[in-house]
Coordinates of C-alpha atoms in Angstrom, one line a residue:
M142 CA -7.0 20.3 -18.3
P143 CA -4.1 22.4 -19.5
A144 CA -4.1 24.0 -23.0
P145 CA -1.8 22.5 -25.6
A146 CA 1.7 23.9 -25.5
P147 CA 2.6 25.9 -28.6
G148 CA 4.0 23.6 -31.3
S149 CA 3.2 20.4 -29.3
E150 CA 2.1 17.5 -31.5
P151 CA -0.2 14.7 -30.3
W152 CA 1.6 11.6 -29.1
L153 CA -1.1 9.1 -30.1
E154 CA -3.2 8.5 -33.3
D155 CA -6.2 6.2 -33.5
V156 CA -5.6 3.8 -36.4
A157 CA -8.1 1.1 -35.5
K158 CA -10.4 1.6 -38.5
D159 CA -7.5 2.0 -41.0
V160 CA -5.8 -1.3 -39.9
G161 CA -8.9 -3.5 -40.0
L162 CA -10.1 -3.4 -36.3
D163 CA -13.8 -2.8 -36.9
F164 CA -15.0 -4.2 -33.6
V165 CA -17.8 -2.5 -31.5
Q166 CA -18.2 -3.7 -27.9
W167 CA -22.0 -4.1 -27.5
S168 CA -23.7 -3.6 -24.2
G169 CA -27.1 -5.2 -25.0
A170 CA -28.6 -2.3 -23.1
A171 CA -32.4 -2.1 -23.4
G172 CA -33.1 1.0 -21.4
R173 CA -33.6 -0.5 -18.0
L174 CA -30.1 0.6 -16.7
D175 CA -29.1 -2.8 -15.7
F176 CA -26.0 -2.9 -13.5
L177 CA -24.0 -5.1 -15.9
E178 CA -24.5 -3.1 -19.1
M179 CA -22.3 -0.2 -18.0
M180 CA -19.3 -2.3 -17.0
G181 CA -17.9 -2.9 -20.5
G182 CA -15.5 -5.7 -21.7
G183 CA -11.8 -6.2 -21.9
C184 CA -9.2 -7.2 -24.5
A185 CA -5.8 -8.7 -25.0
L186 CA -2.7 -7.9 -27.0
F187 CA -0.7 -11.2 -27.4
D188 CA 1.2 -13.3 -30.0
A189 CA -1.4 -16.0 -30.6
D190 CA 0.5 -17.8 -33.4
G191 CA 4.1 -17.5 -32.5
D192 CA 5.1 -15.3 -35.5
G193 CA 6.5 -12.5 -33.3
D194 CA 3.8 -9.9 -33.7
L195 CA 0.8 -9.0 -31.6
D196 CA -2.7 -10.3 -32.3
V197 CA -5.9 -8.9 -30.7
Y198 CA -8.7 -10.6 -28.6
L199 CA -11.8 -8.6 -27.8
A200 CA -14.5 -9.6 -25.3
Q201 CA -18.1 -9.0 -26.5
G202 CA -21.4 -8.3 -24.7
A203 CA -24.7 -10.1 -25.1
L204 CA -28.4 -9.7 -24.6
L205 CA -29.2 -9.8 -20.9
R206 CA -32.7 -11.2 -21.5
P207 CA -34.2 -13.0 -24.5
S208 CA -37.1 -10.6 -24.4
D209 CA -34.7 -7.7 -25.2
D210 CA -34.2 -8.9 -28.8
G211 CA -34.8 -6.1 -31.2
K212 CA -35.3 -3.6 -28.4
T213 CA -31.8 -2.6 -27.5
L214 CA -30.7 1.0 -27.6
V215 CA -27.8 0.2 -30.0
P216 CA -28.3 -2.3 -32.8
L217 CA -26.1 -5.4 -32.9
P218 CA -22.8 -4.5 -34.6
K219 CA -22.3 -5.4 -38.2
G220 CA -20.5 -8.6 -38.7
E221 CA -22.1 -10.5 -35.9
K222 CA -23.4 -13.5 -37.8
G223 CA -26.9 -14.9 -37.1
G224 CA -27.6 -12.2 -34.5
L225 CA -25.4 -13.9 -32.0
P226 CA -22.7 -11.7 -30.6
M227 CA -19.4 -13.3 -29.8
D228 CA -15.8 -12.4 -28.8
R229 CA -13.6 -11.5 -31.7
F230 CA -10.1 -12.6 -32.6
Y231 CA -8.0 -10.4 -35.1
R232 CA -4.8 -11.9 -36.5
N233 CA -2.0 -9.5 -37.2
E234 CA -1.1 -9.9 -40.9
S235 CA 1.2 -6.9 -41.3
T236 CA 3.6 -6.9 -44.2
D237 CA 6.3 -4.6 -45.5
G238 CA 5.8 -2.2 -42.7
T239 CA 2.0 -1.8 -43.3
L240 CA -0.1 -2.6 -40.2
R241 CA -3.1 -4.8 -40.9
F242 CA -5.4 -6.9 -38.9
V243 CA -7.9 -9.5 -40.2
D244 CA -10.9 -10.9 -38.4
A245 CA -10.0 -14.5 -38.0
T246 CA -12.6 -15.5 -35.4
G247 CA -14.3 -18.1 -37.5
A248 CA -11.1 -19.7 -38.8
S249 CA -9.6 -19.7 -35.3
G250 CA -12.3 -22.0 -33.8
L251 CA -13.1 -19.4 -31.2
V252 CA -16.8 -19.6 -30.5
A253 CA -16.8 -17.6 -27.2
T254 CA -20.3 -16.5 -26.6
G255 CA -21.7 -15.1 -23.4
Y256 CA -21.3 -11.7 -21.8
G257 CA -17.5 -11.1 -21.9
Q258 CA -15.8 -9.2 -19.2
G259 CA -12.1 -9.8 -18.6
V260 CA -9.2 -11.4 -20.5
A261 CA -6.0 -13.0 -19.2
T262 CA -3.2 -14.7 -21.1
G263 CA -0.6 -17.2 -20.2
D264 CA 0.9 -20.6 -21.2
V265 CA -1.2 -23.0 -19.2
D266 CA 0.1 -26.3 -20.7
G267 CA 3.8 -25.5 -21.0
D268 CA 4.0 -25.7 -24.8
G269 CA 5.4 -22.2 -25.2
L270 CA 2.2 -20.7 -26.6
L271 CA 0.0 -18.1 -25.0
D272 CA -3.5 -19.3 -24.1
V273 CA -6.6 -17.2 -23.3
F274 CA -8.8 -17.2 -20.3
V275 CA -12.1 -15.2 -20.6
A276 CA -13.9 -14.1 -17.5
N277 CA -17.6 -13.8 -18.2
Y278 CA -20.9 -13.0 -16.6
G279 CA -21.8 -16.6 -16.7
P280 CA -19.5 -19.6 -17.3
D281 CA -15.8 -18.6 -17.8
Q282 CA -13.9 -20.1 -20.7
L283 CA -10.3 -21.3 -21.3
W284 CA -8.9 -21.4 -24.9
R285 CA -5.7 -23.3 -25.7
S286 CA -3.6 -22.0 -28.6
R287 CA -2.5 -24.6 -31.1
G288 CA 0.2 -22.2 -32.3
D289 CA -1.2 -21.8 -35.8
G290 CA -3.8 -19.2 -35.0
T291 CA -6.5 -21.7 -34.0
F292 CA -7.7 -22.6 -30.5
E293 CA -9.1 -25.5 -28.6
D294 CA -11.8 -25.1 -25.9
L295 CA -10.4 -26.4 -22.6
T296 CA -13.2 -25.1 -20.4
T297 CA -14.7 -28.4 -19.5
S298 CA -11.6 -30.6 -19.6
S299 CA -9.5 -28.2 -17.5
A300 CA -12.2 -28.0 -14.8
I301 CA -11.7 -24.2 -14.5
A302 CA -15.2 -23.1 -15.1
G303 CA -17.6 -25.7 -16.4
D304 CA -20.5 -24.2 -14.5
D305 CA -22.1 -20.8 -14.1
R306 CA -19.7 -18.9 -11.8
G307 CA -21.7 -15.7 -11.7
W308 CA -19.9 -12.5 -12.6
S309 CA -16.2 -12.8 -13.1
A310 CA -14.3 -9.6 -13.9
G311 CA -10.8 -10.8 -14.8
G312 CA -7.8 -12.8 -13.6
T313 CA -4.1 -13.4 -13.7
F314 CA -1.9 -16.3 -14.5
F315 CA 1.1 -16.8 -12.1
D316 CA 3.3 -19.7 -10.9
A317 CA 2.3 -19.7 -7.2
E318 CA 4.5 -22.6 -6.0
G319 CA 7.3 -22.4 -8.4
D320 CA 6.7 -25.8 -10.0
G321 CA 6.8 -24.5 -13.6
D322 CA 3.0 -24.6 -14.1
L323 CA 0.9 -21.4 -14.3
D324 CA -1.9 -21.2 -11.8
L325 CA -4.9 -18.9 -12.2
F326 CA -6.5 -16.4 -9.9
V327 CA -9.9 -15.2 -11.0
I328 CA -11.5 -12.1 -9.6
S329 CA -15.3 -11.7 -9.3
Y330 CA -17.5 -8.7 -8.9
V331 CA -20.9 -9.0 -7.2
E332 CA -23.7 -11.4 -6.7
W333 CA -26.0 -10.1 -9.5
T334 CA -28.1 -11.8 -12.1
S335 CA -30.1 -10.7 -15.1
R336 CA -33.2 -11.7 -13.2
D337 CA -32.5 -9.0 -10.6
D338 CA -35.2 -6.4 -10.8
R339 CA -33.6 -4.0 -8.3
R340 CA -33.8 -0.3 -9.3
C341 CA -31.7 2.5 -8.1
Y342 CA -32.4 6.2 -8.2
D343 CA -30.4 9.4 -7.9
A344 CA -30.8 12.6 -5.9
S345 CA -33.5 13.8 -8.4
S346 CA -35.5 10.6 -7.9
R347 CA -34.8 9.4 -11.4
L348 CA -33.8 6.0 -12.4
N349 CA -30.0 5.5 -12.5
F350 CA -27.4 2.8 -12.6
C351 CA -26.8 0.9 -9.4
G352 CA -23.4 0.6 -7.7
P353 CA -21.9 -2.4 -5.9
E354 CA -22.9 -1.2 -2.4
G355 CA -26.3 -2.8 -2.7
Y356 CA -25.0 -6.2 -3.5
Q357 CA -23.0 -8.9 -1.9
G358 CA -19.4 -9.1 -3.2
A359 CA -18.6 -12.3 -5.1
V360 CA -15.8 -14.7 -3.9
N361 CA -12.6 -14.8 -5.9
R362 CA -11.2 -18.2 -6.9
F363 CA -7.7 -19.6 -6.9
Y364 CA -7.1 -22.5 -9.4
R365 CA -4.0 -24.6 -8.9
N366 CA -2.5 -26.1 -12.1
R367 CA -2.1 -29.9 -11.7
G368 CA 0.4 -30.0 -14.6
N369 CA -1.7 -32.5 -16.5
G370 CA -4.1 -30.1 -18.3
T371 CA -6.5 -29.8 -15.4
F372 CA -6.9 -27.4 -12.5
E373 CA -8.3 -27.8 -9.0
D374 CA -10.1 -25.1 -7.1
A375 CA -7.7 -24.5 -4.2
T376 CA -9.3 -21.4 -2.8
T377 CA -10.1 -22.9 0.5
A378 CA -6.8 -24.9 0.9
A379 CA -4.9 -21.7 0.1
G380 CA -6.7 -19.8 2.9
M381 CA -8.4 -17.4 0.5
L382 CA -12.0 -18.2 1.1
L383 CA -13.1 -15.0 2.8
D384 CA -16.2 -12.9 2.5
G385 CA -16.5 -11.8 -1.1
L386 CA -15.6 -8.2 -2.1
P387 CA -16.4 -6.5 -5.4
S388 CA -13.0 -7.0 -7.2
L389 CA -12.0 -5.4 -10.5
G390 CA -8.2 -5.4 -10.7
V391 CA -5.4 -7.8 -9.8
V392 CA -1.6 -8.1 -10.3
A393 CA 0.8 -10.8 -9.2
F394 CA 4.2 -9.6 -7.9
D395 CA 6.6 -10.1 -5.0
A396 CA 5.3 -7.5 -2.6
N397 CA 7.5 -8.2 0.4
E398 CA 10.7 -9.4 -1.3
D399 CA 10.6 -12.9 0.0
H400 CA 10.9 -14.5 -3.4
R401 CA 7.3 -15.7 -3.6
L402 CA 4.7 -14.2 -5.8
D403 CA 1.8 -12.4 -4.0
L404 CA -1.5 -11.0 -5.2
Y405 CA -2.8 -7.4 -4.9
V406 CA -6.5 -7.0 -5.6
A407 CA -8.3 -3.7 -6.1
N408 CA -11.9 -3.7 -4.8
D409 CA -14.8 -1.4 -5.7
G410 CA -15.8 0.7 -2.7
Q411 CA -14.2 -1.7 -0.2
V412 CA -10.8 -2.3 1.3
N413 CA -8.2 -3.7 -1.1
R414 CA -6.5 -7.0 -0.4
L415 CA -2.8 -8.0 -0.5
W416 CA -2.5 -11.8 -0.5
L417 CA 1.0 -12.5 0.8
Q418 CA 2.1 -16.0 0.0
Q419 CA 3.4 -17.9 3.1
P420 CA 6.2 -20.5 3.2
S421 CA 3.5 -23.2 3.5
G422 CA 2.0 -22.1 0.1
T423 CA -1.1 -20.6 1.7
F424 CA -2.0 -16.9 1.5
R425 CA -2.8 -14.3 4.1
D426 CA -4.3 -10.9 3.6
E427 CA -1.8 -8.3 4.9
A428 CA -3.1 -5.2 3.0
L429 CA -3.8 -3.1 6.1
L430 CA -0.3 -3.7 7.6
A431 CA 1.3 -3.1 4.3
G432 CA -0.4 0.3 3.8
L433 CA -2.4 -0.9 0.8
A434 CA -5.9 -1.5 2.1
V435 CA -7.0 2.1 2.0
N436 CA -5.7 5.5 0.9
G437 CA -3.5 7.8 3.0
R438 CA -6.7 9.3 4.6
G439 CA -7.8 5.9 5.8
M440 CA -10.6 5.7 3.2
A441 CA -11.6 2.8 1.0
E442 CA -12.0 3.8 -2.6
A443 CA -13.7 2.5 -5.7
G444 CA -10.8 0.4 -7.2
M445 CA -11.3 -0.1 -10.9
G446 CA -8.0 -0.5 -12.8
L447 CA -4.5 -1.4 -11.4
A448 CA -0.9 -1.0 -12.6
A449 CA 2.4 -2.1 -11.1
G450 CA 5.7 -0.5 -12.1
D451 CA 8.7 1.5 -10.9
A452 CA 7.0 4.9 -10.8
D453 CA 9.8 6.7 -8.9
D454 CA 12.9 5.0 -10.5
D455 CA 14.2 3.6 -7.2
G456 CA 14.3 -0.1 -8.4
D457 CA 11.1 -1.5 -6.8
L458 CA 7.5 -1.8 -7.9
D459 CA 4.9 0.8 -7.0
L460 CA 1.1 0.4 -7.4
F461 CA -1.3 2.7 -9.1
V462 CA -5.1 2.3 -8.7
S463 CA -7.8 4.1 -10.7
H464 CA -11.0 5.2 -9.0
L465 CA -14.4 6.8 -9.1
E466 CA -15.0 10.5 -9.7
T467 CA -14.7 12.7 -6.5
E468 CA -11.9 10.3 -5.5
T469 CA -8.4 10.6 -6.6
N470 CA -6.5 7.9 -8.4
T471 CA -4.0 6.6 -5.9
L472 CA -0.3 5.8 -6.2
Y473 CA 1.2 3.6 -3.5
A474 CA 5.0 3.9 -3.4
D475 CA 7.0 0.8 -2.4
L476 CA 9.1 1.7 0.7
G477 CA 10.8 -1.8 0.8
G478 CA 10.2 -4.7 3.2
G479 CA 6.6 -5.1 2.2
L480 CA 5.5 -1.5 3.2
F481 CA 3.8 1.0 0.9
E482 CA 2.8 4.7 1.3
D483 CA 0.2 6.8 -0.4
R484 CA 2.2 9.5 -2.3
T485 CA -0.6 10.5 -4.7
L486 CA -0.5 14.2 -3.7
A487 CA 3.3 14.4 -3.5
Y488 CA 3.7 13.0 -7.0
G489 CA 1.1 15.4 -8.5
L490 CA -1.6 12.8 -9.3
S491 CA -4.3 14.1 -7.0
A492 CA -6.6 17.0 -8.1
D493 CA -6.6 16.3 -11.8
S494 CA -8.3 12.9 -11.4
L495 CA -11.2 14.1 -9.2
A496 CA -13.6 14.7 -12.1
F497 CA -13.1 11.3 -13.8
T498 CA -14.2 7.7 -13.2
S499 CA -11.2 5.9 -14.4
F500 CA -10.9 2.2 -15.4
G501 CA -8.0 0.8 -17.5
T502 CA -4.5 2.1 -16.7
V503 CA -0.9 1.0 -17.3
F504 CA 2.6 2.2 -16.7
A505 CA 4.0 3.1 -20.1
D506 CA 7.1 5.0 -21.2
L507 CA 5.2 6.6 -24.1
D508 CA 7.8 9.2 -25.0
L509 CA 10.8 6.9 -24.5
D510 CA 12.5 9.2 -22.1
G511 CA 13.1 6.5 -19.6
R512 CA 10.4 7.5 -17.2
L513 CA 7.0 5.7 -16.9
D514 CA 3.9 7.7 -17.8
L515 CA 0.3 6.9 -16.8
P516 CA -2.4 6.8 -19.5
V517 CA -5.8 6.3 -17.9
V518 CA -9.1 5.6 -19.7
S519 CA -12.4 6.8 -18.3
G520 CA -16.2 6.7 -18.4
A521 CA -18.8 7.4 -15.8
V522 CA -20.9 4.8 -14.1
R523 CA -23.9 6.9 -13.2
L524 CA -25.9 9.3 -15.4
P525 CA -25.7 13.0 -14.4
V526 CA -28.3 14.2 -12.1
E527 CA -28.8 17.3 -14.2
R528 CA -29.8 15.8 -17.6
T529 CA -30.4 17.5 -20.9
P530 CA -33.7 16.6 -22.7
D531 CA -31.8 14.7 -25.4
L532 CA -29.9 12.4 -23.1
V533 CA -30.5 8.8 -23.8
P534 CA -30.4 6.8 -20.5
G535 CA -27.8 4.2 -21.4
P536 CA -24.0 3.5 -21.4
R537 CA -23.4 5.8 -24.3
S538 CA -24.3 8.7 -22.1
L539 CA -21.6 8.0 -19.6
G540 CA -18.8 9.4 -21.8
Q541 CA -15.7 11.1 -20.4
A542 CA -12.3 12.1 -21.8
N543 CA -9.3 9.9 -21.1
Q544 CA -6.3 11.2 -19.3
L545 CA -2.5 11.1 -19.8
F546 CA -0.3 11.8 -16.8
V547 CA 3.3 12.5 -18.0
H548 CA 6.2 11.7 -15.7
L549 CA 8.3 14.9 -15.6
A550 CA 11.9 15.1 -14.3
D551 CA 12.3 13.9 -10.7
G552 CA 12.6 16.5 -8.0
P553 CA 13.9 16.5 -4.4
R554 CA 10.6 14.9 -3.2
G555 CA 10.5 12.3 -5.9
P556 CA 8.8 12.1 -9.4
R557 CA 6.4 14.7 -10.6
F558 CA 3.5 13.8 -12.9
E559 CA 1.5 16.4 -14.8
D560 CA -1.9 16.0 -16.6
R561 CA -1.0 16.5 -20.3
S562 CA -4.0 14.7 -21.7
E563 CA -4.1 17.0 -24.7
L564 CA -1.0 15.2 -25.9
G565 CA -3.1 12.1 -26.4
G566 CA -4.8 13.7 -29.4
K567 CA -8.4 14.4 -30.4
D568 CA -9.6 10.8 -30.4
F569 CA -8.0 10.2 -26.9
L570 CA -10.0 13.2 -25.6
R571 CA -13.4 12.3 -27.1
L572 CA -16.3 11.9 -24.5
E573 CA -16.7 8.1 -24.7
T574 CA -17.3 5.3 -22.3
S575 CA -13.8 3.8 -22.2
R576 CA -13.1 0.7 -20.0
G577 CA -10.3 -1.6 -21.0
L578 CA -6.7 -0.6 -21.8
A579 CA -4.0 -3.0 -23.0
L580 CA -0.3 -2.1 -23.7
G581 CA 1.9 -3.4 -26.4
D582 CA 4.2 -2.7 -29.3
I583 CA 1.9 -3.4 -32.2
D584 CA 4.2 -2.4 -35.0
G585 CA 7.6 -3.6 -33.7
D586 CA 9.1 -0.2 -33.6
G587 CA 9.9 -0.2 -29.9
D588 CA 7.5 2.4 -28.6
E589 CA 4.3 1.6 -26.6
D590 CA 0.9 1.5 -28.3
L591 CA -2.5 1.3 -26.6
L592 CA -5.6 -0.7 -27.3
V593 CA -8.8 0.7 -25.7
T594 CA -12.3 -0.8 -25.5
Q595 CA -15.4 1.3 -25.2
I596 CA -19.1 0.5 -24.5
D597 CA -21.3 0.7 -27.6
A598 CA -18.5 2.3 -29.6
P599 CA -15.6 1.2 -31.8
V600 CA -12.4 -0.1 -30.3
R601 CA -9.5 2.3 -30.5
L602 CA -5.9 1.4 -31.3
F603 CA -3.7 4.3 -30.4
R604 CA -0.5 4.1 -32.4
N605 CA 2.4 5.9 -30.7
R606 CA 4.0 8.7 -32.7
I607 CA 6.2 10.4 -30.1
G608 CA 8.5 7.5 -29.8
D609 CA 9.3 7.1 -33.5
G610 CA 13.0 7.0 -34.2
K611 CA 14.1 7.1 -30.6
P612 CA 16.8 4.6 -29.4
W613 CA 15.5 1.5 -27.6
L614 CA 16.0 -2.1 -26.9
G615 CA 13.5 -4.8 -26.0
V616 CA 13.6 -8.1 -24.2
R617 CA 11.3 -11.1 -23.7
V618 CA 12.0 -13.0 -20.6
L619 CA 11.6 -16.8 -21.0
E620 CA 12.0 -19.9 -18.9
P621 CA 11.7 -23.6 -19.6
A622 CA 8.1 -24.8 -19.9
G623 CA 6.6 -28.2 -19.3
R624 CA 7.4 -29.7 -22.7
P625 CA 10.9 -30.4 -24.1
D626 CA 12.5 -27.4 -25.7
A627 CA 9.4 -25.2 -25.0
L628 CA 9.8 -21.8 -23.4
R629 CA 7.2 -19.7 -21.7
D630 CA 7.1 -16.1 -20.5
A631 CA 8.4 -15.8 -17.0
L632 CA 5.5 -13.8 -15.7
G633 CA 6.4 -11.8 -12.6
A634 CA 10.2 -11.7 -13.4
V635 CA 11.9 -8.3 -12.8
V636 CA 14.4 -7.1 -15.4
S637 CA 17.1 -4.5 -14.6
L638 CA 19.0 -2.7 -17.4
Q639 CA 22.5 -2.0 -16.1
R640 CA 24.7 1.0 -17.1
E641 CA 28.1 2.4 -16.3
G642 CA 28.1 4.7 -13.3
G643 CA 24.4 4.9 -12.8
A644 CA 21.3 3.3 -11.3
P645 CA 19.7 0.5 -13.4
R646 CA 16.3 0.9 -15.0
V647 CA 13.8 -1.7 -13.7
R648 CA 10.7 -3.2 -15.5
R649 CA 8.4 -6.1 -14.7
A650 CA 7.5 -8.9 -17.2
A651 CA 3.7 -9.3 -17.0
T652 CA 0.5 -9.5 -18.9
D653 CA -1.8 -8.7 -16.0
G654 CA -3.1 -5.4 -14.5
S655 CA -5.2 -2.6 -16.0
F656 CA -9.0 -3.3 -16.1
A657 CA -10.2 -6.6 -17.7
C658 CA -7.2 -6.7 -20.1
A659 CA -4.0 -8.5 -20.9
S660 CA -0.9 -6.8 -22.3
D661 CA 2.2 -7.6 -24.3
P662 CA 4.6 -9.5 -22.0
R663 CA 7.7 -8.0 -23.7
I664 CA 9.7 -5.2 -22.1
R665 CA 11.0 -2.1 -23.8
F666 CA 13.8 0.2 -22.4
A667 CA 14.4 3.7 -23.6
L668 CA 18.1 4.4 -24.3
E669 CA 18.2 8.1 -24.9
G670 CA 20.4 9.7 -22.2
F671 CA 20.8 6.4 -20.4
G672 CA 24.5 6.0 -21.1
E673 CA 26.4 2.9 -21.9
V674 CA 24.5 -0.3 -21.4
T675 CA 26.7 -2.8 -19.6
G676 CA 24.3 -5.7 -19.3
V677 CA 20.9 -6.8 -18.1
S678 CA 20.0 -8.8 -15.1
V679 CA 16.8 -10.9 -14.4
R680 CA 15.4 -11.6 -11.0
W681 CA 13.3 -14.7 -11.6
T682 CA 10.2 -15.3 -9.5
D683 CA 12.0 -17.6 -7.1
G684 CA 14.4 -14.8 -6.2
R685 CA 17.4 -16.2 -8.1
E686 CA 19.3 -13.7 -10.3
E687 CA 21.0 -14.1 -13.6
T688 CA 23.0 -11.7 -15.8
F689 CA 23.1 -11.4 -19.5
A690 CA 25.2 -9.5 -22.0
A691 CA 23.9 -6.2 -23.2
P692 CA 21.1 -6.8 -25.8
Q693 CA 21.4 -5.3 -29.2
P694 CA 19.3 -2.0 -29.6
G695 CA 16.5 -1.6 -32.0
G696 CA 14.9 -5.0 -31.6
Y697 CA 13.8 -7.7 -29.1
T698 CA 16.2 -10.2 -27.5
S699 CA 15.1 -13.3 -25.7
L700 CA 16.6 -13.8 -22.2
V701 CA 16.3 -17.5 -21.4
R702 CA 16.8 -18.8 -17.9
G703 CA 20.0 -20.7 -17.6
R704 CA 21.6 -19.2 -20.7
G705 CA 23.1 -16.0 -19.2
L706 CA 26.7 -15.1 -18.5
D707 CA 26.5 -17.1 -15.2
E708 CA 24.4 -19.7 -13.5
P709 CA 21.2 -18.3 -11.8
R710 CA 22.3 -17.5 -8.2
P711 CA 20.6 -16.6 -5.0
A712 CA 19.0 -13.2 -4.7
G713 CA 21.3 -10.5 -3.5
S714 CA 24.6 -12.0 -4.6
V715 CA 26.8 -10.0 -7.0
S716 CA 27.8 -10.8 -10.5
P717 CA 31.5 -10.7 -11.4
Q718 CA 30.6 -8.1 -14.0
Q719 CA 28.9 -5.8 -11.5

């Protein structure tokens, strides 16, 4: 890791404790080194009550066996009433520029118990409000937002996950068939239960955490939204019922430019999958032909976290996958036409990631220079073979520093990233077992902040300091929902900020990606050095394009489908203003 440059100031500051986020993600570990206890849980940054600011949802762990009560390595966190851990919901109650969160779990009606893993957000019922799906070890749960900070449990009535589905790791909401209703794709990890007494050992013959290689991968599920408040399991009908692989990351985007949303799934130690949607509405795995199944050396890697964004500023969406130590994180550049190429080494993202097991990751323009950076949070999954006598065999002993790859000026071979992790600050570099990472503008100042979950340690909210005072504009991309006058986020839409005499800047509207987390669906554009903004265009998920007037800088503008400067038109046509 490079030494701090003289005079350089940290970009990020952890303010979680100061603003009221007192959550500790609890593993329930009792010293047996059970597989599940080292995976951690996710989080969400989303506007739960429609007041324009971001609230926080945090998935919680649980006891793996009733007999573990009172014998866990880490005591149950304070505030967990009655000894029963549950997910937590914190409402943003900031006033007069002072950031403040209040634990509103009880008042919200959220009684999400179980072993929480991943979180996904989306408007499932077309009322314009973001709902919450929680992927669990055990039955998954779906919570409908009432818009006032309270929630209704739709798990049973929606038919998403009324029974024990095993070990779900996360999911994404997306409108598969373009009917205006959000469908749900749920990723699952392995066929493991708390009754499993399998033990794994390292090279020194000592007990260690197991990996996925000794277990059958679990089958992912595709739930089609019927539009009446219920879902149907359409996995088989969609052609997606293949042998299960251990999945940990998923994003929905148009991978081959055919104006249909596809799914890219990162798998742990197995080939990745690219589910291309066919004209019939079914899906076919084309990851190998697309160049996304394995890395450039033909090797499957331990896919953990996943991000989609325009890494090389050429107007299309590239993919970044975080991996196990001794493997590099991998960046797949979009070549167009549904083809991708491993450019990890060329972009400077190779050697510096070898010593880390990385999980949550996002594309984020942290310094508001117009180029997307890559924060990555890390924590090992196996105890070191060479152990000190004071090492406690549990998740807390898996700590690693997080990493920050800064996108430098582009060169003749494309962008260049550099490991500048020291710019994250002292708390970003602490040796902790970090897992989830969500992105969002928590204080409404236009720069990008980070929410990070950790195993058996307090959540961290990294407030962005480097972006303070820099020029920006923000947009939220909306389209008509199922109810009259309701609007929902157009998840998967691609927004281009247009300028005079230069290439546009491209961003994707989404909440999915990373590891087990859901991010702020709003988009922020840096304006410093960009030139005169002439307008903004949106490519909706069905491929139609629409132009809008240049948004006002320094705030968020809603771009609503059908309210632009012209009628939405087929993809590839040219606006009179362009």
